[in-house]
Coordinates of C-alpha atoms in Angstrom, one line a residue:
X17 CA 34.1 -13.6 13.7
X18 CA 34.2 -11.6 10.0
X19 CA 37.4 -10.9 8.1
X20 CA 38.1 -7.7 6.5
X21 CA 36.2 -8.7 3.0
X22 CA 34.3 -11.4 4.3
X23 CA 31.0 -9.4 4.9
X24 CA 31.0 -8.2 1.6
X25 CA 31.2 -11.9 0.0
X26 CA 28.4 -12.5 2.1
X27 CA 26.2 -10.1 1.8
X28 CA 26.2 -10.4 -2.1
X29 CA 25.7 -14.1 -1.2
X30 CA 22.7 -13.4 0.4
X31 CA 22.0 -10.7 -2.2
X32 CA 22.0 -13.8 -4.8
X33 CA 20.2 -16.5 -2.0
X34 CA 17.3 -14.6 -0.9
X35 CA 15.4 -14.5 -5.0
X36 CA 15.6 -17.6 -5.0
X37 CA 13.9 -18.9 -1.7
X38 CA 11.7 -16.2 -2.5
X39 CA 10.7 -18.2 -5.4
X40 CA 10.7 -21.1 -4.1
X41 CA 8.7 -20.0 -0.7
X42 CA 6.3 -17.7 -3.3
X43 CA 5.0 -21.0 -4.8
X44 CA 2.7 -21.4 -1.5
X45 CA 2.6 -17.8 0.0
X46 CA 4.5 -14.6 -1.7
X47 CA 6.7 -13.1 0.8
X48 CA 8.3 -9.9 0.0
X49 CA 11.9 -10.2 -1.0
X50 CA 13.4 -7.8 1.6
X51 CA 12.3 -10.3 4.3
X52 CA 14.5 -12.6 3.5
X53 CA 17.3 -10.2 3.2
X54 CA 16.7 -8.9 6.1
X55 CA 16.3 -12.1 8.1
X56 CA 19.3 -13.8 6.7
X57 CA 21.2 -10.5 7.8
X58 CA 20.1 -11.5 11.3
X59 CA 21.3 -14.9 11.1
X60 CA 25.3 -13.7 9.6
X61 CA 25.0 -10.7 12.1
X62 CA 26.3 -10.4 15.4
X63 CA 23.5 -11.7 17.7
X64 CA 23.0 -15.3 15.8
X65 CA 26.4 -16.8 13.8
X66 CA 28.6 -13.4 13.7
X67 CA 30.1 -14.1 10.7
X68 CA 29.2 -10.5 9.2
X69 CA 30.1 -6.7 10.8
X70 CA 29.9 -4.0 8.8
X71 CA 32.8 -1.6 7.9
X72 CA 33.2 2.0 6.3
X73 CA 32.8 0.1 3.2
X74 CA 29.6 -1.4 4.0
X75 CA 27.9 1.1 5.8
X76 CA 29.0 3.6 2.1
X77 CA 26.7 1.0 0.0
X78 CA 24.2 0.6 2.6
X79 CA 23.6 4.2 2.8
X80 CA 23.5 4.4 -1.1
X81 CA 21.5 1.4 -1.1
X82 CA 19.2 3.7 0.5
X83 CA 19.0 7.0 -1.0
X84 CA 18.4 4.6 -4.6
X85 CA 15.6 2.8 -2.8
X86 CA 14.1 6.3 -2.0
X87 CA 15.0 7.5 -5.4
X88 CA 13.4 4.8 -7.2
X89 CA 10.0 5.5 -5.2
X90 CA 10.1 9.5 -6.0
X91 CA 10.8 8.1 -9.6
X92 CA 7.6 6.1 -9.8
X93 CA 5.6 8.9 -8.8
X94 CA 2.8 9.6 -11.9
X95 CA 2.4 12.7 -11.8
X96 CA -0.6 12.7 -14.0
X97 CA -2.4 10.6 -11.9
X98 CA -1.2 11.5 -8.5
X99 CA -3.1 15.1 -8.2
X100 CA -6.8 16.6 -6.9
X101 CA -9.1 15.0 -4.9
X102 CA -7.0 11.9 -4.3
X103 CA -3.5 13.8 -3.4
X104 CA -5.6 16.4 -1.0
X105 CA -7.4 13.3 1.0
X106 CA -3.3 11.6 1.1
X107 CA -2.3 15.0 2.3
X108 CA -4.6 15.7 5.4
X109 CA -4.2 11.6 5.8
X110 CA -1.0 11.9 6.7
X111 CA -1.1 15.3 8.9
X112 CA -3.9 13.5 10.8
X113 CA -1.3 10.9 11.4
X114 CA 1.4 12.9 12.2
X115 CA -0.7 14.5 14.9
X116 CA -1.8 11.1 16.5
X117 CA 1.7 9.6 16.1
X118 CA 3.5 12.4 17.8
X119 CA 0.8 12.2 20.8
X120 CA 1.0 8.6 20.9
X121 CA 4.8 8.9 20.4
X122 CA 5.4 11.1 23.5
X123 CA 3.0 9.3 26.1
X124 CA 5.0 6.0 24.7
X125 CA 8.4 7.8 24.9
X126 CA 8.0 9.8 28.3
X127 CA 9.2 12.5 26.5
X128 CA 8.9 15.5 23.6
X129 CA 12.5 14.6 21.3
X130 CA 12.1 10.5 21.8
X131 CA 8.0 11.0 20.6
X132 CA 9.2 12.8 18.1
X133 CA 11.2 9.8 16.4
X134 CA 8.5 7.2 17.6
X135 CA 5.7 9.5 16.0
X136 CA 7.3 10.5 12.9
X137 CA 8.3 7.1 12.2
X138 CA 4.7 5.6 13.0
X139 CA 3.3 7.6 10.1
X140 CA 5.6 6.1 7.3
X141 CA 5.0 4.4 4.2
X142 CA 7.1 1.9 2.6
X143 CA 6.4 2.8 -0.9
X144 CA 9.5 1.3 -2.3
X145 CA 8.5 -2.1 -0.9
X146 CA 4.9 -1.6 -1.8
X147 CA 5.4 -0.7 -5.6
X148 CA 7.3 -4.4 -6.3
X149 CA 4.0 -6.0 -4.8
X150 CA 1.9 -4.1 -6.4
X151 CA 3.8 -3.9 -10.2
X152 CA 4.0 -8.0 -9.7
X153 CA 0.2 -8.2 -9.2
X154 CA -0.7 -5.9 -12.1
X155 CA -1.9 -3.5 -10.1
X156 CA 0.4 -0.7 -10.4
X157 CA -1.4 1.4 -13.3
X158 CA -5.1 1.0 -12.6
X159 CA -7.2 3.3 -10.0
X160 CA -6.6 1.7 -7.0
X161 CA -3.0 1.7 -7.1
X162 CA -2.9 4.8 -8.5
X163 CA -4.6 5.8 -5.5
X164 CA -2.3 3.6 -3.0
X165 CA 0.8 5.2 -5.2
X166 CA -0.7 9.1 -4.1
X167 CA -1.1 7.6 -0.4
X168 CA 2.0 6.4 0.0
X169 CA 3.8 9.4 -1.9
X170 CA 2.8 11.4 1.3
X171 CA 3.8 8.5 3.6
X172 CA 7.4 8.5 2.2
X173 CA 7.8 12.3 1.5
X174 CA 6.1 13.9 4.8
X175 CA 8.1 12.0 7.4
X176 CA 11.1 13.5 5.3
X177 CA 10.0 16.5 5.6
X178 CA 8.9 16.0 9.3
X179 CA 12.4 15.0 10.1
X180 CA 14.0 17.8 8.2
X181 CA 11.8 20.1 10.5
X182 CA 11.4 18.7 13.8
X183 CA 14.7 15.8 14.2
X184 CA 17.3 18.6 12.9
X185 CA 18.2 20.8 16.0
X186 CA 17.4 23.8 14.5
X187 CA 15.0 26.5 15.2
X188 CA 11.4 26.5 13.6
X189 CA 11.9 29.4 11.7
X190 CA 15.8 28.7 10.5
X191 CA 13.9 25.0 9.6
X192 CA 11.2 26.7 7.6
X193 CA 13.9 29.2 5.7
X194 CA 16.5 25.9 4.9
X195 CA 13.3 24.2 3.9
X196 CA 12.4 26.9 1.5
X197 CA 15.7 27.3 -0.5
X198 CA 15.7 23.3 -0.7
X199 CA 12.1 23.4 -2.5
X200 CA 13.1 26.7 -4.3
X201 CA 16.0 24.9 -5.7
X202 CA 13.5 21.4 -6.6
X203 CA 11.0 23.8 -8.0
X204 CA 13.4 25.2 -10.2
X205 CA 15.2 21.7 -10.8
X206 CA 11.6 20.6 -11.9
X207 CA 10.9 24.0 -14.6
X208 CA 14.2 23.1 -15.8
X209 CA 13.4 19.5 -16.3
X210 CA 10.2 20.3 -18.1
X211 CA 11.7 22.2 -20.7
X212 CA 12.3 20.7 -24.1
X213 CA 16.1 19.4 -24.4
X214 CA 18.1 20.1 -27.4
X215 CA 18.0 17.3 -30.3
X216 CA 21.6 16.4 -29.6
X217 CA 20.4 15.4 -26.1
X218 CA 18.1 12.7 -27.4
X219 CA 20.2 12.0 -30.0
X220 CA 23.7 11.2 -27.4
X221 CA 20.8 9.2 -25.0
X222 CA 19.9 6.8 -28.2
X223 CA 23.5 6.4 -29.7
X224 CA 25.0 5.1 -26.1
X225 CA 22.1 3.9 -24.8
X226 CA 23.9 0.3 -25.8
X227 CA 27.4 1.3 -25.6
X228 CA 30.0 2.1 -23.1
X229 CA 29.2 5.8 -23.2
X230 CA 25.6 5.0 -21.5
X231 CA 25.4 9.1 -21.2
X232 CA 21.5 8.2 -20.2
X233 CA 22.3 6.3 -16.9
X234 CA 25.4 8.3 -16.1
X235 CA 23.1 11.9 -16.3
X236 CA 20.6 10.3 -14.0
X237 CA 23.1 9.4 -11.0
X238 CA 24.8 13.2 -12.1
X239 CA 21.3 14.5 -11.0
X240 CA 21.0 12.0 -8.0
X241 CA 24.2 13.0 -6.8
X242 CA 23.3 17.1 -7.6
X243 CA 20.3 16.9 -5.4
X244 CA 22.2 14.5 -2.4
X245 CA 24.7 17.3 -2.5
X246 CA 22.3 20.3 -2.1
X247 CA 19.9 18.2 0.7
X248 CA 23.4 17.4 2.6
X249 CA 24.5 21.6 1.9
X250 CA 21.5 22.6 3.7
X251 CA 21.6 20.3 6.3
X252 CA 18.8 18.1 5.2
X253 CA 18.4 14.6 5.5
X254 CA 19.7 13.3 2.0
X255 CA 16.8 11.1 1.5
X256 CA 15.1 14.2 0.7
X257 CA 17.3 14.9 -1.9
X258 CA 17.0 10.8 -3.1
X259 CA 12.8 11.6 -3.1
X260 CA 13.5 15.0 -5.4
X261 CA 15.8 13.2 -7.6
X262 CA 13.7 10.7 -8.5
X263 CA 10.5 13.0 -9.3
X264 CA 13.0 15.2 -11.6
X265 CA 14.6 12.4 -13.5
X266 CA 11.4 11.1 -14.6
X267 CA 10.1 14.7 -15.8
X268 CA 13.5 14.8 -17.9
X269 CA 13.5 11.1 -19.7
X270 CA 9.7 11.8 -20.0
X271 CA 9.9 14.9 -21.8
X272 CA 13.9 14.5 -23.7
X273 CA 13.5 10.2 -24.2
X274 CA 10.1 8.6 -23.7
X275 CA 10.9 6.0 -25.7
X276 CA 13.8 5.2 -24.4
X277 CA 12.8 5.7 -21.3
X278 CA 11.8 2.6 -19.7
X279 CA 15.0 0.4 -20.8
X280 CA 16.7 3.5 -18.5
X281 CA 15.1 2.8 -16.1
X282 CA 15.7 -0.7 -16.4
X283 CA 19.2 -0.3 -16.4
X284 CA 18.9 2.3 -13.1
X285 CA 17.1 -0.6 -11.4
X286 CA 19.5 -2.8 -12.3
X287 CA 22.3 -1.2 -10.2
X288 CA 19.4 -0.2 -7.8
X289 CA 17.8 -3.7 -7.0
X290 CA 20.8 -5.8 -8.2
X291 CA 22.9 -4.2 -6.1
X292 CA 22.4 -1.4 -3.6
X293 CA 19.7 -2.0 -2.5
X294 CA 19.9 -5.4 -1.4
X295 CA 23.3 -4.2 0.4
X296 CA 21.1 -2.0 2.6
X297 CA 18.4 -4.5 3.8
X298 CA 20.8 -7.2 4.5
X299 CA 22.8 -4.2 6.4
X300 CA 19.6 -3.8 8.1
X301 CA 19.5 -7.1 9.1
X302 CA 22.9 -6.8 10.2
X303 CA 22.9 -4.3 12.4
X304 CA 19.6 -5.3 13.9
X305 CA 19.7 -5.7 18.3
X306 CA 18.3 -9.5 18.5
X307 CA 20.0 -9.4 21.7
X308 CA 18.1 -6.2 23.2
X309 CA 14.7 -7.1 21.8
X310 CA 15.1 -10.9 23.2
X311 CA 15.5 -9.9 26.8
X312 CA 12.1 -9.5 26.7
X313 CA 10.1 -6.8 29.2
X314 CA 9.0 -3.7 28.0
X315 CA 11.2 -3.8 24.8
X316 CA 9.7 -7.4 23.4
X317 CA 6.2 -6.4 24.8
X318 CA 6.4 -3.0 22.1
X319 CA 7.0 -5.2 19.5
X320 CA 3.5 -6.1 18.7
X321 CA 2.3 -2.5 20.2
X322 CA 4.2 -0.5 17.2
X323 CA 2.6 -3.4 14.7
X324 CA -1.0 -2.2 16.3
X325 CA 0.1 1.6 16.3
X326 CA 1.2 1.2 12.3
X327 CA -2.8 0.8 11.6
X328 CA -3.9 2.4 14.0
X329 CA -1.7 5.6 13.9
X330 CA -1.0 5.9 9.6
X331 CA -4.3 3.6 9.0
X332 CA -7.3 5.1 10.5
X333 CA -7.0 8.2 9.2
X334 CA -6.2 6.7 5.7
X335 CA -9.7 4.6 6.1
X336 CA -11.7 7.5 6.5
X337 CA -10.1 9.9 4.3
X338 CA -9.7 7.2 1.8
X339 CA -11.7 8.5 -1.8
X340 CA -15.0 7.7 -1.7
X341 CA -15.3 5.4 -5.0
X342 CA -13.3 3.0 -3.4
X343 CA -15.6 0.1 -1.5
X344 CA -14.8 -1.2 1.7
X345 CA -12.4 -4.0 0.8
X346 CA -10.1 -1.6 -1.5
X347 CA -10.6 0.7 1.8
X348 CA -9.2 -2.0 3.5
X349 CA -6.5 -3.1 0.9
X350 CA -5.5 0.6 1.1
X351 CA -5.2 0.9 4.8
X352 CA -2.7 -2.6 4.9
X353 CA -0.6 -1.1 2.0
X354 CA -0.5 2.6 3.9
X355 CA 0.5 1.0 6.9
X356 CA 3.6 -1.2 5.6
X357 CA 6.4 1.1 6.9
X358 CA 10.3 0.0 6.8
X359 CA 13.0 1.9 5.4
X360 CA 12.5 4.8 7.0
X361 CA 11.9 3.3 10.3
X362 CA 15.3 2.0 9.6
X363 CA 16.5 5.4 9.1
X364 CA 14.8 7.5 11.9
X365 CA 16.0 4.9 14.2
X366 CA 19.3 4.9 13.3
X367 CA 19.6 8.6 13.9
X368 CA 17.4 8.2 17.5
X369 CA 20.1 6.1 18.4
X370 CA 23.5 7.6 17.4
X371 CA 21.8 10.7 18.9
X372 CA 21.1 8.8 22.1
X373 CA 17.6 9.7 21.8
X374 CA 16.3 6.2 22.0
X375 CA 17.4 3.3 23.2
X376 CA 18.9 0.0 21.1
X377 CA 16.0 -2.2 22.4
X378 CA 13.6 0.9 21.6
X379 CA 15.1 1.1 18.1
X380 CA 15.0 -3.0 17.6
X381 CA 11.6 -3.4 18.6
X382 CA 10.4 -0.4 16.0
X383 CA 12.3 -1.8 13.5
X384 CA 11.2 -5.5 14.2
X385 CA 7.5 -4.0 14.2
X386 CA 8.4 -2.4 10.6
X387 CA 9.6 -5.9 9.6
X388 CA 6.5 -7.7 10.4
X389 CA 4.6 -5.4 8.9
X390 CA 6.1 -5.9 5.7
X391 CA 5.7 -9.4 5.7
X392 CA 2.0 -9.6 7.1
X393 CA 0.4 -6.2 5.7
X394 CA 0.8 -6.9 2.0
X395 CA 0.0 -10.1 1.9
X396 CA -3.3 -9.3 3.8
X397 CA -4.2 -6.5 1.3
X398 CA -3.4 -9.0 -1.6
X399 CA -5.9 -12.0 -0.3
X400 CA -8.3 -9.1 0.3
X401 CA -7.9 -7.8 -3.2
X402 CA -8.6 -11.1 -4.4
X403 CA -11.3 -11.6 -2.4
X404 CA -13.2 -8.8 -3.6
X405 CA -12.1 -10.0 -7.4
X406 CA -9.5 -7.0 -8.8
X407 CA -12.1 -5.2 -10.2
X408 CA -11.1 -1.9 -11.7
X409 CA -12.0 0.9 -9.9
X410 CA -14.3 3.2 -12.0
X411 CA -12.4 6.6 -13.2
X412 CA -13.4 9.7 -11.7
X413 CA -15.5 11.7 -13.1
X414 CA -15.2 15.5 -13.9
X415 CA -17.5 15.5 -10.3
X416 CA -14.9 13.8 -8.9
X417 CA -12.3 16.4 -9.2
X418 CA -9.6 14.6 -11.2
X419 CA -10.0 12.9 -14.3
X420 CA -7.6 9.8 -14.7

């Protein structure tokens, strides 16, 4: 059993472990790092040793772990290259998926509110897991994952929205309106932050950046916490607010600091992925039902049918609505990368269940499928990356719509 403090030690024990058998297992096969937080969650957690149980404490941090995990992806969001042809194809990518997940989620569920969760979460991207895998294979900035980056943009930001519509309890119409004031509010967040700042504002950023002021890094979670507040005023999931954070912050340190803008960041992921972050996937891993997904039947037996339905569901339309300069492994590269869905798995089951919407076995085996599809998907679209050599995608053209 866990003492009162005791989960804490560990999880930052864990938080420090899992790097480095990440490096040490990466010398053979690279394995994302959140799979070893989460799967030494599992083994702390109730269902294997019990030596963890989250607290009020805990479950605070994991939930900022988080919105800074969401806020980090809305922050790596290029605006210049995420637009035209490419972000129209992501768009009616993912609308095609929500349409076959909710089907598919209902016939699964037996029912509309439980296919709702199942569908919703079928059509999620785990950008924030993707981006690390893609950054470390210097891939990040070219075409293609320029192109994944647009893809899975939509994959984080329209179950969001999907949830803020169809998982609140409100009416349509009353979803719609609250929807509206929310993007009113990030629209005008967004004109604000495109504005030129005053040369005192650059000037404070560059004379703390290296002190104990660090005004920089203290206005970015002032704006992170601005836009959780609104998203929680209105009723909205506060990821929503995380994902609108993110996309403002990096209009305002492009536009007031560009120079300094990348040791920011730096700092930002510092107490992002040195800290909360990791707190949330080994929370994840805590909380996971071992129990209910091991008593096998129908619960252990949708395991490997929500792996198929991630590819299926969020990848077929993404293979066929995929840009056309992109051959048939990048297709394919794509597809895996679209399909790697986690964090907000995590999320929309967490509500399902505390809503009594789905069961803890349902919930466990969705999550479990999200897990596996972290560790498998990537590594897949990697090898077949390498297989068809990296090569640079050519830029498109003014034909093509965009110009990149």
């Amino acid at each position: 059993m866990s003492h009162p403090g005791s989960t804490l030690i560990l999880i930052m024990a864990i938080a420090v472990l899992a790097p480095l058998l990440a490096y040490a297992v990466g010398r053979r096969i690279p394995v994302p790092l959140v799979i070893f937080e989460i799967l030494l969650g599992i083994l702390v957690g109730p269902d294997v040793l019990d030596w963890a149980r989250p607290d009020a404490l805990i479950d605070g941090l994991s939930q900022l772990g988080l919105a800074m995990l969401i806020f980090l992806a809305g922050y790596e969001i290029e605006f210049g290259k995420v637009r035209g042809d490419t972000l129209r194809r992501s768009v009616w990518a993912w609308v095609a998926a929500l349409g076959l997940g909710l089907a598919t989620g209902v016939l699964l569920g037996g029912g509309y509110t439980k296919g709702v969760f199942i569908g919703v979460a079928l059509t999620s991207t785990a950008l924030g897991t993707v981006l690390p895998v893609l950054r470390d294979a210097g891939e990040l900035h070219g075409r293609f994952g320029s192109v994944v980056m647009a893809f899975g943009a939509v994959g984080e930001f329209g179950p969001i929205i999907a949830m803020s519509l169809l998982l609140s309890g409100r009416g349509a119409g009353e979803s719609t309106a609250v929807l509206a004031v929310f993007a009113a509010l990030t629209a005008g967040a967004v004109l604000w932050a495109m504005r030129p700042r005053p040369p005192w504002f650059s000037t404070v950023i560059a004379r703390t950046l290296h002190s104990s002021g660090q005004f920089a890094v203290r206005f970015v979670f002032l704006l992170l916490a601005l836009m959780l507040g609104a998203s929680t005023a209105l009723g909205l999931d506060v990821l929503l607010g995380a994902f609108a954070a993110g996309l403002i912050t990096r209009l305002v340190l492009t536009g007031a600091a560009p120079e300094a803008g990348p040791e920011i960041l730096a700092k930002v992921e510092g107490v992002g992925f040195g800290f909360l972050v990791p707190v949330f996937f080994v929370v994840t891993g805590i909380e996971f039902d071992l129990h209910s997904l091991l008593e096998g039947g129908r619960t252990l037996l949708l395991l490997p049918v929500f792996l198929l339905l991630f590819l299926v569901v969020r990848g077929g339309p993404v293979w066929f609505l995929a840009p056309r300069d992109l051959g048939r492994r990048d297709r394919g590269g794509l597809v895996l990368y679209g399909s790697t869905a986690l964090p907000l798995v995590v999320a929309i089951t967490t509500i399902g269940v505390d809503d009594k919407e789905m069961t803890a076995g349902e919930a466990a085996a969705l999550v479990g499928a999200g897990m596996l599809s972290v560790l498998i998907f990537p590594l897949l679209a990697l090898r077949l990356r390498a297989r068809a050599g990296g090569k640079a995608l050519p830029t498109e053209t003014a034909g093509g719509s965009e110009s990149w």
